[in-house]
Amino acid sequence: MSTRISTADRIVETGRRLFNTRGYAGTSLAEIAAAVGISPGNLNYHFPTKKDLALRIHEDAREVVRARRSNRTPGKISDDYVEHVLFTMNITWNNRFILRDQMHITDGFSSWKEALASDFTEFYSLFKRIDSEGMFRHDPKRDLRVLTRSIWIVGRYWMDYLRESEGLEEITWADQERGIQHHFALLLPCLTAPARQEFELALDRVPAKLAEAAFVD
Amino acid sequence: MSTRISTADRIVETGRRLFNTRGYAGTSLAEIAAAVGISPGNLNYHFPTKKDLALRIHEDAREVVRARRSNRTPGKISDDYVEHVLFTMNITWNNRFILRDQMHITDGFSSWKEALASDFTEFYSLFKRIDSEGMFRHDPKRDLRVLTRSIWIVGRYWMDYLRESEGLEEITWADQERGIQHHFALLLPCLTAPARQEFELALDRVPAKLAEAAFVD
Amino acid sequence: MSTRISTADRIVETGRRLFNTRGYAGTSLAEIAAAVGISPGNLNYHFPTKKDLALRIHEDAREVVRARRSNRTPGKISDDYVEHVLFTMNITWNNRFILRDQMHITDGFSSWKEALASDFTEFYSLFKRIDSEGMFRHDPKRDLRVLTRSIWIVGRYWMDYLRESEGLEEITWADQERGIQHHFALLLPCLTAPARQEFELALDRVPAKLAEAAFVD
Amino acid sequence: MSTRISTADRIVETGRRLFNTRGYAGTSLAEIAAAVGISPGNLNYHFPTKKDLALRIHEDAREVVRARRSNRTPGKISDDYVEHVLFTMNITWNNRFILRDQMHITDGFSSWKEALASDFTEFYSLFKRIDSEGMFRHDPKRDLRVLTRSIWIVGRYWMDYLRESEGLEEITWADQERGIQHHFALLLPCLTAPARQEFELALDRVPAKLAEAAFVD
DNA sequence: ACTGCCGGGACGTCCCGTTCGT
DNA sequence: ACGAACGGGACGTCCCGGCAGT
């Protein structure tokens, strides 16, 4: 509520934004300091090393993931599904430099890989709920794990696709909605008719929940 | 024909490999020169500028795309499909730095984005062939373009997924085969029973064609 | 009298120790503050400038010299001799950075050179006492001043020798005793037999006086 | 003979001179580059690291010591003695920063301590020659090793003494001659009358040999 | 075609000294 | 008296690009 933000947080925010758009190696600390409006010396006071700043951004992101996981109460499967997809898309987009520039900041970032893994696990449990609720059409050949991973990949890389192939730098709600629809294009053919309807309705219920999403940029 | 490779080509190969693994900004010309086994001055003789080298790599990649497109004769839809997926996975993986480090080398690389776009167009035409051959199960709600794009994304980012989530740096045939299977996990639920069988058989016919794929690393 | 040491004094002690071991230019104020357990800002409150701290250390050392000179009552020549050597060895070792790093802190340190000079003068007067008491063997070629200076140098640099050639960082009483013995190896050949005995006995009387020496580290 | 000196050697010479006068930590690479008349970038080409430069200077000095040791033919004991003292004084003076600034460049410099040790060993063997030639006056209490070390210290630190106590920065022949005389003030009282005369004459024979000494500054 | 050498500049890091608030 | 935060500047390192020589 307070408009006063600590210098350290302003650095973290600016750093995350610049690292995302210009890359980790392509962003100089001088640029960050200038963008924040502080001196390079002061930046060094808060984050002695460039990697320290990256690690802090990384930990903040992990904290957001942890906070969501503990504060969440399960609801309708379709709502949970949409919420999960939106959250994953956003958190990965807002911290995309971490994965993109892994090679420069390898040490200490292994946990982010684990974050991806646990995100997939959570996504997979949603599919098992769908299955246990009998919403899948009968298909003896279906490998649920493979199907889940394929669809998960679409969610993970949807925004990268937008940036690379469509040249976007700013993400709007419409972009996210398209992401959900591309999800559904894969999921819905596997569902029974009532289940399809249920999931399509879930998308309409989303905007009201949008505020809960971890929107940063 | 000759086993002797020109210095320029060795530079291009080494540069592509290092740019991919260490990033464009994270790779110094001195590193490339050392990896090739030549002096930095000599590298400068062949490529006056770092960006010149990147542009050359880029053009070589485009040339590979062009060559495939002109030398290709349509075959069975299922075979063409598998071949296309493999080609796209490889060409994008082998030149992933171009998209990843767009921000540093913006000028002259827009054409690579167009290459991706035309690749999608080609992929989309395959789906239209599948449709015209009546292989799709009936589904009035299907948006073919959206479905195509979703599945295309899985192919485009499959290897990025392997690197990020599974930590792979070297790609084997098994990894590519899994990529195809994740494709099929999405495509097959939309097909009629005979079409499914046809596509599953196509995968078995692949290894013989592997040599055609643009394998580099 | 109180066991409570003022912050300023703790800074002076820590600074002297660090300047000696790591060098003046090689010791940052942040390191000193951390070693003392205070904030850099507080250090700046007590000593506005790095050189101010160095000057304070310097003055404290000079004060020790002055205090000894005024509180001292002459005794036996041999006892006075040993006491002087010990004092000189210690005071120069404990403040060795002052001479070593002269070049960085030239202003205001000329007086320390004068302190050395007057120390030599005092040492020389001891030799004149030895001479006037008829303890020197007859030697027409002896230049008393040159002899004095040579022996003085051994005392001045004994501990530097220990550090450089023997790698010592901590000085024990045994090390100082060896210093005295190396003194005697030069002095005794010039003395008469009874004088030699007298000086050798003086060394045994030392430990009781040890507390008087300016032991700091 | 040639007036053309390689850039690397000019850097080494200038670096040694500046490190000696201003200290290792107190000399910036920019200063050295400016003094040599080259760009900072070029300096980095020849010596990637400041420590690399220091190590090179160090090795050059060790090489001088090795060269002298292998090219030397023993002569009169008195001449050898004077030659050794002069050489040691010069080599330590010309590279005094190495010992003074040990703390900043600890790694890889342990060999210099060994150089000091072997220099002392050589000096000690001279004393044993003096002894075996019956030049020492009879003295049952003499500990030859202790005497040798005491006198060695005077030689090792004579020039440091000149700088610290007499404020010298440039060394002349007169300064070195005084160093020898201070040596003799300690050595001669231990010698027989003819031996004293022999050693005193040796000093007069020196200037002709001066060119052989490793004079650098 | 290839090398050694070089200049200029940028970046990450460090450090000193100051100020504000308690 | 003390600490958190800050500004400005310097230093070591690195890197790109160029040029003379062969």
XYZ file of N, CA and C (backbone and C1' of nucleotides) in Angstrom, chain B residues 4-12 36 38 42 46-47, chain E residues 1-2:
56
model
N 39.538 -31.815 -46.292
C 40.145 -30.580 -45.758
C 39.077 -29.512 -45.624
N 38.912 -28.976 -44.423
C 37.897 -27.952 -44.222
C 38.579 -26.593 -44.149
N 37.985 -25.631 -44.809
C 38.594 -24.297 -44.831
C 38.568 -23.680 -43.439
N 39.528 -22.786 -43.199
C 39.594 -22.135 -41.891
C 38.299 -21.397 -41.579
N 37.774 -20.698 -42.594
C 36.544 -19.942 -42.382
C 35.430 -20.853 -41.884
N 35.313 -22.034 -42.495
C 34.248 -22.949 -42.087
C 34.479 -23.478 -40.674
N 35.740 -23.730 -40.348
C 36.021 -24.188 -38.991
C 35.650 -23.107 -37.974
N 35.915 -21.876 -38.344
C 35.524 -20.776 -37.449
C 34.018 -20.748 -37.279
N 33.302 -20.871 -38.395
C 31.840 -20.827 -38.335
C 31.315 -21.943 -37.429
N 39.536 -22.872 -32.249
C 39.812 -23.243 -33.632
C 41.291 -23.586 -33.801
N 43.671 -20.989 -34.061
C 44.297 -19.933 -34.845
C 44.505 -18.712 -33.971
N 44.121 -13.645 -37.000
C 43.670 -14.387 -38.172
C 42.149 -14.465 -38.211
N 39.385 -13.207 -41.299
C 38.249 -13.873 -41.934
C 36.928 -13.184 -41.621
N 36.770 -12.743 -40.376
C 35.533 -12.072 -39.972
C 35.886 -10.791 -39.237
P 43.098 -15.965 -48.439
O 43.857 -16.692 -47.245
C 44.538 -17.890 -47.561
C 45.521 -18.219 -46.467
C 44.940 -18.216 -45.056
O 45.533 -19.297 -44.347
C 46.702 -16.634 -45.189
P 44.885 -19.735 -42.971
O 45.856 -19.000 -41.957
C 47.270 -19.197 -42.103
C 48.034 -18.215 -41.241
C 47.429 -17.920 -39.867
O 48.203 -18.587 -38.888
C 48.392 -15.993 -40.878
